[in-house]
Amino acid sequence: MKTDVEELSPTRVKLTIEVPFEELDHAFDVTYKSLAKQVRIKGFRPGKAPARLIDRYVGRGAVISEAVNHAVPELYNEAIQKEELFALGQPDVEVTKLEDNEELAFTAEVDVRPKFEVENYKGIEVTVDSAEVTDEQVDEQTSTLRERFSTLVGADRPVENGDHLSIDLSAAIDGENLEDVAVSGYSYEVGTNAMLEGLDETLVGMEAGGEATFKTTLVGGEHEGQEADVTVTVHSVKVKELPELDDEFAQLASEFDTIEELREDVRKRMSEIRRLQQLSAARDKALEQLIESVDVPLPDAVVDEEITRRRESLEQQLAQGGLTKEAYLESQEKTEEEFDEELTTGARSAVKAGFILDQLAIQEDLSADQGELSQYVFEQAQRMGVSPDQLAQHLVESNQIRVAFTEVVRGKAMDLVLAGARITDEDGNVVEQENAEEAAAKAAAVAAEESLEVIEDDAEETETEAKTDEAKAADAPAADDK
């Protein structure tokens, strides 16, 4: 087989592949065996008809076409391996010459990962927020815990902001009652402004058993946007009563005997979370610097695919949340043009980051073993709310083990960058790092807060392929005769 490579751009090549017919013997053998099982020729059992009769029965042209369709993907994969190309996506294949018993020639245009080196990735300097926890922050966190143990008690006085009420609401337009607006026994905290405009102002000063009517614009239902007369009736007025922050509260709310022990535990937990947030921020900033420091041409098709993936993911999330894209853009105070620009920028950055981390992994000979793949699947399953076994089975059945392998290796490449970085906080203090394994485990715990078996043969095969067969494209399409 003869292969020539023409570089159409830094991210796209055209392979011209010429193969003498004698090198297609395997493809013809497979083709004849397949056709022999399909045709019925008198005097021969299924699968036993000789090649010369199959040629005559189905036509030599059909046999050649079938053999070429079988051979082209294998020849293409062999060519990109030989030329050490990392193909991205499906190639555009065209048969340019096909002469029986002489030669097969075809071309294949495909996007490829650009060739470059990742240099100066060690010694990156990043600054993150301080992890110091102040007394005021401990007080705030302790107060939040205190809120959880609050109780509501009746108040014999007029309504004030912060009170918890039981109310009835009804509405009328031009004297006609609206059934779809009426509610009874609704629990409402005054001052949240969470319902109708003017409700909170009307409630303040009322007493249990009182009734008042106010005008407002309806914000939902059949009469949305219309002005209505809304009547509110107050059934009860209650205030939130908080427990004292003393040793008794500490024993009620925790395993500690004293309030000081509880506060110290709160401080410790907050410090650990802040430290993990520091490392997460340092990781993001180090990657940003790495992306800015390396010049990498990006294939338009790959960027477009990432843009489409992100757009579809957002649309799916909005649909699940019952939101329209227009409502989302309004909430984000963005125009359609600003949204598209942000989406494109994020997609280009993500594609570039993937190229850089992949190249760094190649330079440093990084890989992933069975245990690391299993840990990755376990963490992803926790985030998705499914069992690790279910996710592992899905990855295997959908042929996505390679994706998991790539993510693990990219993570290790990023760990390498972070390990060589100098991280300081805003006060100039050096932020110490755990080893990569501990940092990865804790980072996964933080992500979750804001048994497993990946089929071993598939995982091991993926590891071997990733090392020796990186350039192989996924299922190259069969060629059509031209």
Short mmCIF file of C-alpha atoms in Angstrom, two decimals:
data_model
loop_
_atom_site.label_atom_id
_atom_site.label_comp_id
_atom_site.label_asym_id
_atom_site.label_seq_id
_atom_site.Cartn_x
_atom_site.Cartn_y
_atom_site.Cartn_z
CA MET A 1 0.00 0.00 0.00
CA LYS A 2 1.25 3.45 -0.93
CA THR A 3 0.13 6.48 1.08
CA ASP A 4 0.67 10.19 0.38
CA VAL A 5 -0.41 12.90 2.82
CA GLU A 6 -1.26 16.42 1.71
CA GLU A 7 -1.71 19.02 4.43
CA LEU A 8 -4.74 21.08 3.44
CA SER A 9 -4.48 23.16 6.64
CA PRO A 10 -2.86 22.74 10.07
CA THR A 11 -5.99 20.82 11.09
CA ARG A 12 -7.01 18.95 7.92
CA VAL A 13 -5.22 16.50 5.65
CA LYS A 14 -5.93 14.60 2.47
CA LEU A 15 -4.65 11.03 2.24
CA THR A 16 -4.18 9.43 -1.16
CA ILE A 17 -4.04 5.65 -0.83
CA GLU A 18 -3.13 3.24 -3.61
CA VAL A 19 -3.46 -0.53 -3.14
CA PRO A 20 -2.61 -3.30 -5.60
CA PHE A 21 -5.38 -5.88 -5.92
CA GLU A 22 -3.32 -8.68 -4.39
CA GLU A 23 -3.45 -6.81 -1.07
CA LEU A 24 -7.24 -7.03 -1.11
CA ASP A 25 -7.32 -10.83 -0.80
CA HIS A 26 -8.58 -10.68 2.78
CA ALA A 27 -11.42 -8.32 1.85
CA PHE A 28 -12.45 -10.60 -1.03
CA ASP A 29 -12.31 -13.69 1.21
CA VAL A 30 -14.68 -12.03 3.70
CA THR A 31 -16.95 -10.88 0.89
CA TYR A 32 -17.18 -14.30 -0.75
CA LYS A 33 -17.93 -16.00 2.58
CA SER A 34 -20.68 -13.48 3.31
CA LEU A 35 -22.25 -13.74 -0.16
CA ALA A 36 -22.00 -17.54 -0.17
CA LYS A 37 -24.30 -17.65 2.87
CA GLN A 38 -26.81 -15.36 1.19
CA VAL A 39 -27.11 -16.86 -2.31
CA ARG A 40 -28.68 -20.17 -3.21
CA ILE A 41 -26.88 -21.96 -6.07
CA LYS A 42 -28.16 -25.33 -7.18
CA GLY A 43 -25.85 -28.16 -6.25
CA PHE A 44 -24.11 -26.33 -3.41
CA ARG A 45 -25.00 -26.15 0.27
CA PRO A 46 -25.36 -22.61 1.77
CA GLY A 47 -21.93 -21.10 2.27
CA LYS A 48 -20.16 -23.61 0.02
CA ALA A 49 -20.53 -22.03 -3.43
CA PRO A 50 -17.14 -21.29 -5.10
CA ALA A 51 -16.04 -17.73 -5.83
CA ARG A 52 -16.28 -18.07 -9.65
CA LEU A 53 -19.95 -19.05 -9.42
CA ILE A 54 -20.71 -16.23 -6.97
CA ASP A 55 -19.09 -13.80 -9.45
CA ARG A 56 -21.38 -15.12 -12.14
CA TYR A 57 -24.49 -15.25 -9.93
CA VAL A 58 -24.36 -11.76 -8.32
CA GLY A 59 -22.05 -10.07 -10.82
CA ARG A 60 -18.36 -9.34 -10.59
CA GLY A 61 -19.06 -5.63 -10.12
CA ALA A 62 -21.21 -6.24 -7.06
CA VAL A 63 -18.52 -8.47 -5.55
CA ILE A 64 -15.83 -5.86 -6.11
CA SER A 65 -18.03 -3.12 -4.66
CA GLU A 66 -18.70 -5.18 -1.52
CA ALA A 67 -15.01 -6.03 -1.09
CA VAL A 68 -13.97 -2.39 -1.50
CA ASN A 69 -16.55 -1.26 1.06
CA HIS A 70 -15.04 -3.76 3.47
CA ALA A 71 -11.43 -2.90 2.67
CA VAL A 72 -11.50 0.91 2.64
CA PRO A 73 -12.09 1.45 6.40
CA GLU A 74 -9.28 -0.97 7.29
CA LEU A 75 -6.90 0.57 4.75
CA TYR A 76 -7.77 4.06 5.96
CA ASN A 77 -7.12 3.15 9.60
CA GLU A 78 -3.86 1.49 8.63
CA ALA A 79 -2.79 4.62 6.75
CA ILE A 80 -3.45 7.07 9.59
CA GLN A 81 -1.61 4.78 11.99
CA LYS A 82 1.34 4.58 9.64
CA GLU A 83 1.42 8.37 9.20
CA GLU A 84 0.91 8.94 12.96
CA LEU A 85 -2.14 11.11 12.48
CA PHE A 86 -4.82 11.70 15.14
CA ALA A 87 -8.04 11.79 13.14
CA LEU A 88 -11.00 13.79 14.40
CA GLY A 89 -14.41 12.65 13.23
CA GLN A 90 -15.36 10.85 10.05
CA PRO A 91 -13.32 11.17 6.84
CA ASP A 92 -14.72 12.18 3.45
CA VAL A 93 -13.80 9.20 1.25
CA GLU A 94 -13.79 9.08 -2.55
CA VAL A 95 -12.71 6.13 -4.69
CA THR A 96 -10.63 7.58 -7.54
CA LYS A 97 -9.52 4.39 -9.30
CA LEU A 98 -10.88 0.88 -9.31
CA GLU A 99 -9.58 -1.57 -11.93
CA ASP A 100 -10.29 -5.26 -11.49
CA ASN A 101 -7.17 -7.31 -10.73
CA GLU A 102 -5.01 -4.20 -10.94
CA GLU A 103 -5.41 -1.39 -8.40
CA LEU A 104 -7.68 0.37 -5.92
CA ALA A 105 -7.03 4.05 -5.21
CA PHE A 106 -9.01 6.41 -3.00
CA THR A 107 -8.66 9.69 -1.15
CA ALA A 108 -9.74 10.50 2.42
CA GLU A 109 -10.02 14.04 3.75
CA VAL A 110 -10.26 14.32 7.52
CA ASP A 111 -9.72 16.79 10.34
CA VAL A 112 -6.71 15.97 12.47
CA ARG A 113 -5.40 17.13 15.79
CA PRO A 114 -2.77 19.80 15.12
CA LYS A 115 0.84 19.03 15.87
CA PHE A 116 2.39 21.13 18.62
CA GLU A 117 4.33 20.86 21.87
CA VAL A 118 3.18 21.97 25.33
CA GLU A 119 6.05 23.93 26.82
CA ASN A 120 6.49 25.97 29.99
CA TYR A 121 3.62 24.24 31.76
CA LYS A 122 5.63 24.00 34.98
CA GLY A 123 5.92 26.92 37.34
CA ILE A 124 2.61 28.59 36.48
CA GLU A 125 1.75 31.15 39.16
CA VAL A 126 -1.83 31.66 40.29
CA THR A 127 -3.44 33.67 43.07
CA VAL A 128 -6.60 32.54 44.85
CA ASP A 129 -8.81 33.89 47.61
CA SER A 130 -7.76 33.49 51.23
CA ALA A 131 -9.03 30.43 53.07
CA GLU A 132 -9.12 32.21 56.43
CA VAL A 133 -12.43 31.85 58.25
CA THR A 134 -13.45 34.89 60.33
CA ASP A 135 -15.48 34.90 63.55
CA GLU A 136 -18.27 36.65 61.68
CA GLN A 137 -18.44 33.82 59.13
CA VAL A 138 -18.55 31.24 61.91
CA ASP A 139 -21.37 33.25 63.53
CA GLU A 140 -23.27 33.31 60.25
CA GLN A 141 -22.91 29.56 59.73
CA THR A 142 -23.90 28.84 63.33
CA SER A 143 -26.93 31.11 62.93
CA THR A 144 -27.98 29.14 59.86
CA LEU A 145 -27.82 25.97 61.95
CA ARG A 146 -29.79 27.74 64.66
CA GLU A 147 -32.52 28.57 62.11
CA ARG A 148 -33.02 24.87 61.47
CA PHE A 149 -34.02 24.33 65.07
CA SER A 150 -36.35 27.30 65.29
CA THR A 151 -40.02 26.96 66.23
CA LEU A 152 -43.07 29.02 65.32
CA VAL A 153 -45.14 30.44 68.17
CA GLY A 154 -48.31 32.50 68.05
CA ALA A 155 -48.05 36.29 68.28
CA ASP A 156 -50.89 38.39 69.69
CA ARG A 157 -50.03 41.60 67.83
CA PRO A 158 -50.27 43.18 64.35
CA VAL A 159 -48.33 41.62 61.48
CA GLU A 160 -44.67 42.64 61.03
CA ASN A 161 -42.04 41.78 58.41
CA GLY A 162 -40.64 38.32 59.07
CA ASP A 163 -43.84 36.92 60.53
CA HIS A 164 -45.22 33.60 59.34
CA LEU A 165 -48.91 33.71 58.48
CA SER A 166 -51.70 31.39 57.45
CA ILE A 167 -53.77 33.24 54.85
CA ASP A 168 -56.56 32.87 52.32
CA LEU A 169 -56.45 34.66 48.97
CA SER A 170 -59.19 35.32 46.45
CA ALA A 171 -59.39 37.59 43.43
CA ALA A 172 -62.05 39.25 41.31
CA ILE A 173 -62.09 41.22 38.06
CA ASP A 174 -65.01 43.61 37.64
CA GLY A 175 -66.77 41.90 40.52
CA GLU A 176 -66.46 38.39 39.04
CA ASN A 177 -64.58 35.93 41.30
CA LEU A 178 -61.67 34.02 39.75
CA GLU A 179 -61.66 30.40 40.86
CA ASP A 180 -58.14 29.67 39.57
CA VAL A 181 -56.64 32.37 41.82
CA ALA A 182 -58.21 31.35 45.16
CA VAL A 183 -56.06 29.59 47.80
CA SER A 184 -56.85 28.64 51.41
CA GLY A 185 -54.62 28.06 54.42
CA TYR A 186 -51.49 29.17 52.59
CA SER A 187 -48.32 29.55 54.71
CA TYR A 188 -46.53 32.78 53.90
CA GLU A 189 -43.54 34.67 55.31
CA VAL A 190 -44.09 38.40 55.21
CA GLY A 191 -41.29 40.38 53.59
CA THR A 192 -40.25 37.79 51.03
CA ASN A 193 -42.31 39.47 48.28
CA ALA A 194 -42.72 35.99 46.82
CA MET A 195 -46.31 36.31 45.62
CA LEU A 196 -48.38 39.24 44.39
CA GLU A 197 -47.14 42.80 44.23
CA GLY A 198 -48.69 44.77 47.09
CA LEU A 199 -49.45 41.72 49.26
CA ASP A 200 -46.65 42.28 51.78
CA GLU A 201 -47.47 45.97 52.18
CA THR A 202 -51.13 45.10 52.77
CA LEU A 203 -50.36 42.40 55.34
CA VAL A 204 -48.13 44.58 57.55
CA GLY A 205 -50.30 45.96 60.35
CA MET A 206 -53.16 43.46 59.93
CA GLU A 207 -54.20 41.14 62.76
CA ALA A 208 -55.38 37.53 62.98
CA GLY A 209 -58.96 37.39 61.71
CA GLY A 210 -58.52 40.54 59.65
CA GLU A 211 -59.39 40.96 55.97
CA ALA A 212 -58.19 43.48 53.39
CA THR A 213 -58.48 44.08 49.67
CA PHE A 214 -55.87 45.56 47.34
CA LYS A 215 -55.40 46.01 43.60
CA THR A 216 -52.60 44.18 41.81
CA THR A 217 -51.61 42.70 38.46
CA LEU A 218 -51.95 38.91 38.24
CA VAL A 219 -48.70 37.12 37.34
CA GLY A 220 -49.87 33.69 36.27
CA GLY A 221 -52.73 31.56 35.07
CA GLU A 222 -55.48 32.34 32.63
CA HIS A 223 -55.71 36.00 33.67
CA GLU A 224 -51.98 36.77 33.73
CA GLY A 225 -51.27 40.48 33.21
CA GLN A 226 -54.77 41.64 34.16
CA GLU A 227 -55.51 43.94 37.10
CA ALA A 228 -57.64 42.37 39.82
CA ASP A 229 -59.03 43.08 43.29
CA VAL A 230 -57.35 40.62 45.65
CA THR A 231 -58.77 39.90 49.08
CA VAL A 232 -56.48 38.51 51.79
CA THR A 233 -57.67 37.01 55.07
CA VAL A 234 -55.21 36.41 57.93
CA HIS A 235 -55.97 33.32 60.03
CA SER A 236 -52.92 33.25 62.29
CA VAL A 237 -49.76 35.23 63.04
CA LYS A 238 -46.66 33.39 64.20
CA VAL A 239 -43.09 34.45 64.89
CA LYS A 240 -39.94 32.40 64.62
CA GLU A 241 -38.44 31.60 67.99
CA LEU A 242 -34.74 30.72 67.95
CA PRO A 243 -32.98 28.60 70.58
CA GLU A 244 -30.25 30.17 72.68
CA LEU A 245 -26.71 29.56 71.42
CA ASP A 246 -25.58 27.67 74.52
CA ASP A 247 -24.29 24.25 75.48
CA GLU A 248 -27.82 22.85 75.47
CA PHE A 249 -28.23 23.89 71.84
CA ALA A 250 -24.86 22.32 70.95
CA GLN A 251 -26.02 19.01 72.43
CA LEU A 252 -29.33 19.26 70.56
CA ALA A 253 -27.86 20.15 67.17
CA SER A 254 -24.62 18.14 67.17
CA GLU A 255 -22.50 15.49 68.83
CA PHE A 256 -20.66 18.14 70.87
CA ASP A 257 -21.20 19.00 74.53
CA THR A 258 -20.39 22.70 74.42
CA ILE A 259 -21.14 25.59 72.10
CA GLU A 260 -17.43 26.32 71.80
CA GLU A 261 -16.75 22.80 70.56
CA LEU A 262 -19.54 23.22 68.02
CA ARG A 263 -18.17 26.56 66.82
CA GLU A 264 -14.69 25.09 66.49
CA ASP A 265 -16.05 22.22 64.39
CA VAL A 266 -17.91 24.73 62.18
CA ARG A 267 -14.65 26.68 61.73
CA LYS A 268 -12.75 23.50 60.86
CA ARG A 269 -15.32 22.39 58.28
CA MET A 270 -15.48 25.82 56.71
CA SER A 271 -11.69 25.97 56.51
CA GLU A 272 -11.56 22.63 54.72
CA ILE A 273 -14.23 23.71 52.23
CA ARG A 274 -12.40 27.00 51.63
CA ARG A 275 -9.17 25.10 51.04
CA LEU A 276 -10.82 22.80 48.52
CA GLN A 277 -12.32 25.85 46.83
CA GLN A 278 -8.82 27.32 46.66
CA LEU A 279 -7.50 24.24 44.87
CA SER A 280 -10.49 24.19 42.51
CA ALA A 281 -9.97 27.87 41.67
CA ALA A 282 -6.25 27.29 41.23
CA ARG A 283 -6.97 24.46 38.80
CA ASP A 284 -9.27 26.67 36.73
CA LYS A 285 -6.83 29.58 36.68
CA ALA A 286 -3.86 27.36 35.82
CA LEU A 287 -5.78 25.89 32.89
CA GLU A 288 -6.75 29.37 31.71
CA GLN A 289 -3.09 30.42 31.71
CA LEU A 290 -2.10 27.25 29.90
CA ILE A 291 -4.74 27.86 27.23
CA GLU A 292 -3.54 31.43 26.75
CA SER A 293 0.13 30.42 26.57
CA VAL A 294 -0.20 27.75 23.85
CA ASP A 295 -1.05 28.62 20.25
CA VAL A 296 -3.17 25.85 18.76
CA PRO A 297 -5.18 26.02 15.50
CA LEU A 298 -8.68 24.61 15.97
CA PRO A 299 -10.69 22.63 13.36
CA ASP A 300 -13.93 24.45 12.61
CA ALA A 301 -15.90 21.21 12.46
CA VAL A 302 -14.80 20.18 15.95
CA VAL A 303 -15.64 23.61 17.38
CA ASP A 304 -19.03 23.57 15.66
CA GLU A 305 -19.74 20.14 17.12
CA GLU A 306 -18.90 21.40 20.62
CA ILE A 307 -21.12 24.46 20.12
CA THR A 308 -24.01 22.22 19.05
CA ARG A 309 -23.47 19.91 22.02
CA ARG A 310 -23.52 22.82 24.48
CA ARG A 311 -26.55 24.40 22.88
CA GLU A 312 -28.53 21.15 22.94
CA SER A 313 -27.50 20.50 26.55
CA LEU A 314 -28.74 23.93 27.64
CA GLU A 315 -31.99 23.57 25.71
CA GLN A 316 -32.58 20.19 27.35
CA GLN A 317 -31.98 21.65 30.82
CA LEU A 318 -34.34 24.56 30.10
CA ALA A 319 -37.02 22.19 28.85
CA GLN A 320 -36.73 20.06 31.96
CA GLY A 321 -37.06 23.20 34.09
CA GLY A 322 -40.06 24.43 32.14
CA LEU A 323 -38.23 27.53 30.88
CA THR A 324 -37.99 29.03 27.44
CA LYS A 325 -34.75 30.25 25.94
CA GLU A 326 -36.18 33.78 25.83
CA ALA A 327 -36.91 33.68 29.58
CA TYR A 328 -33.43 32.36 30.25
CA LEU A 329 -31.78 35.14 28.22
CA GLU A 330 -33.90 37.71 30.03
CA SER A 331 -32.89 36.34 33.43
CA GLN A 332 -29.22 36.46 32.39
CA GLU A 333 -29.67 39.94 30.90
CA LYS A 334 -28.16 38.78 27.61
CA THR A 335 -29.10 39.25 24.00
CA GLU A 336 -29.17 36.38 21.51
CA GLU A 337 -25.97 37.71 19.97
CA GLU A 338 -24.20 37.89 23.34
CA PHE A 339 -25.35 34.36 24.15
CA ASP A 340 -24.03 33.00 20.83
CA GLU A 341 -20.71 34.79 21.30
CA GLU A 342 -20.32 33.41 24.82
CA LEU A 343 -21.25 29.92 23.63
CA THR A 344 -18.68 30.07 20.82
CA THR A 345 -15.95 31.38 23.13
CA GLY A 346 -16.61 28.65 25.67
CA ALA A 347 -16.64 25.94 23.00
CA ARG A 348 -13.34 27.09 21.46
CA SER A 349 -11.75 27.23 24.90
CA ALA A 350 -12.97 23.71 25.74
CA VAL A 351 -11.71 22.24 22.46
CA LYS A 352 -8.34 23.94 22.88
CA ALA A 353 -8.03 22.74 26.47
CA GLY A 354 -8.72 19.18 25.35
CA PHE A 355 -6.03 19.35 22.66
CA ILE A 356 -3.48 20.75 25.11
CA LEU A 357 -4.15 18.20 27.84
CA ASP A 358 -4.12 15.35 25.30
CA GLN A 359 -0.75 16.49 23.97
CA LEU A 360 0.66 16.89 27.47
CA ALA A 361 -0.48 13.35 28.28
CA ILE A 362 1.36 12.09 25.18
CA GLN A 363 4.52 14.01 26.08
CA GLU A 364 4.50 12.66 29.64
CA ASP A 365 3.32 9.16 28.66
CA LEU A 366 0.25 9.32 30.91
CA SER A 367 -2.37 6.59 30.89
CA ALA A 368 -5.22 5.24 33.05
CA ASP A 369 -5.56 1.84 34.66
CA GLN A 370 -8.64 -0.19 35.58
CA GLY A 371 -8.81 1.21 39.11
CA GLU A 372 -8.70 4.81 37.90
CA LEU A 373 -11.43 4.16 35.35
CA SER A 374 -13.59 2.56 38.04
CA GLN A 375 -13.06 5.53 40.37
CA TYR A 376 -14.04 7.94 37.60
CA VAL A 377 -17.24 6.02 36.85
CA PHE A 378 -18.09 5.88 40.56
CA GLU A 379 -17.69 9.66 40.94
CA GLN A 380 -19.70 10.40 37.80
CA ALA A 381 -22.47 8.06 38.94
CA GLN A 382 -22.69 9.92 42.26
CA ARG A 383 -23.06 13.25 40.48
CA MET A 384 -25.69 11.87 38.10
CA GLY A 385 -27.66 10.12 40.82
CA VAL A 386 -27.42 6.65 39.28
CA SER A 387 -25.74 3.46 40.39
CA PRO A 388 -22.11 2.92 39.31
CA ASP A 389 -23.05 -0.43 37.76
CA GLN A 390 -25.73 1.21 35.61
CA LEU A 391 -23.36 3.88 34.36
CA ALA A 392 -20.58 1.39 33.69
CA GLN A 393 -22.94 -0.83 31.70
CA HIS A 394 -24.15 2.18 29.71
CA LEU A 395 -20.59 3.23 28.88
CA VAL A 396 -19.74 -0.23 27.64
CA GLU A 397 -22.94 -0.73 25.62
CA SER A 398 -22.66 2.72 23.99
CA ASN A 399 -18.95 2.26 23.29
CA GLN A 400 -18.09 5.24 25.50
CA ILE A 401 -15.33 3.64 27.55
CA ARG A 402 -12.80 5.56 25.45
CA VAL A 403 -14.48 8.82 26.50
CA ALA A 404 -14.08 7.88 30.16
CA PHE A 405 -10.47 6.91 29.52
CA THR A 406 -9.78 10.27 27.85
CA GLU A 407 -11.33 12.21 30.75
CA VAL A 408 -9.23 10.34 33.32
CA VAL A 409 -6.02 10.92 31.38
CA ARG A 410 -6.81 14.61 30.87
CA GLY A 411 -7.43 14.89 34.59
CA LYS A 412 -4.02 13.40 35.29
CA ALA A 413 -2.42 15.83 32.85
CA MET A 414 -4.09 18.72 34.67
CA ASP A 415 -2.92 17.31 38.01
CA LEU A 416 0.60 17.42 36.59
CA VAL A 417 0.19 21.10 35.69
CA LEU A 418 -1.21 21.93 39.11
CA ALA A 419 1.51 20.01 40.90
CA GLY A 420 4.13 22.18 39.21
CA ALA A 421 2.27 25.44 39.84
CA ARG A 422 2.99 27.99 42.56
CA ILE A 423 -0.28 28.80 44.31
CA THR A 424 -0.58 31.73 46.71
CA ASP A 425 -3.55 33.39 48.32
CA GLU A 426 -4.34 37.10 48.18
CA ASP A 427 -2.28 37.64 51.36
CA GLY A 428 0.81 36.09 49.78
CA ASN A 429 0.61 32.78 51.67
CA VAL A 430 1.64 29.66 49.76
CA VAL A 431 -1.22 27.18 49.37
CA GLU A 432 0.02 23.66 49.96
CA GLN A 433 -1.32 20.86 47.80
CA GLU A 434 -2.23 17.29 48.66
CA ASN A 435 -0.97 14.50 46.49
CA ALA A 436 -2.88 14.06 43.25
CA GLU A 437 -4.97 11.15 44.49
CA GLU A 438 -6.18 12.93 47.63
CA ALA A 439 -6.82 16.16 45.74
CA ALA A 440 -8.89 14.37 43.09
CA ALA A 441 -10.97 12.54 45.72
CA LYS A 442 -11.67 15.72 47.66
CA ALA A 443 -12.43 17.72 44.56
CA ALA A 444 -15.03 15.11 43.64
CA ALA A 445 -16.56 15.44 47.12
CA VAL A 446 -16.86 19.21 46.74
CA ALA A 447 -18.48 18.84 43.32
CA ALA A 448 -21.04 16.45 44.76
CA GLU A 449 -21.86 18.78 47.59
CA GLU A 450 -22.47 22.15 45.52
CA SER A 451 -19.55 -2.84 43.86
CA LEU A 452 -18.52 -1.01 40.61
CA GLU A 453 -17.34 -3.10 37.72
CA VAL A 454 -16.39 -1.65 34.34
CA ILE A 455 -16.14 -4.71 32.13
CA GLU A 456 -12.48 -5.51 32.40
CA ASP A 457 -11.89 -6.68 28.88
CA ASP A 458 -13.34 -3.48 27.43
CA ALA A 459 -11.36 -1.26 29.79
CA GLU A 460 -8.06 -3.03 29.17
CA GLU A 461 -8.66 -3.03 25.43
CA THR A 462 -9.36 0.71 25.58
CA GLU A 463 -6.10 1.35 27.42
CA THR A 464 -4.12 -0.64 24.89
CA GLU A 465 -5.83 1.03 21.94
CA ALA A 466 -5.29 4.50 23.37
CA LYS A 467 -1.55 3.88 23.62
CA THR A 468 -0.97 2.16 20.31
CA ASP A 469 -3.96 3.06 18.15
CA GLU A 470 -4.68 6.70 18.96
CA ALA A 471 -4.85 7.68 15.34
CA LYS A 472 -7.62 5.24 14.51
CA ALA A 473 -10.87 6.99 13.61
CA ALA A 474 -14.13 5.56 14.84
CA ASP A 475 -15.66 3.33 12.18
CA ALA A 476 -14.56 4.96 8.94
CA PRO A 477 -17.46 4.98 6.46
CA ALA A 478 -17.54 2.62 3.52
CA ALA A 479 -16.57 4.15 0.19
CA ASP A 480 -18.87 4.42 -2.78
CA ASP A 481 -17.59 3.57 -6.21
CA LYS A 482 -16.97 6.69 -8.28
#
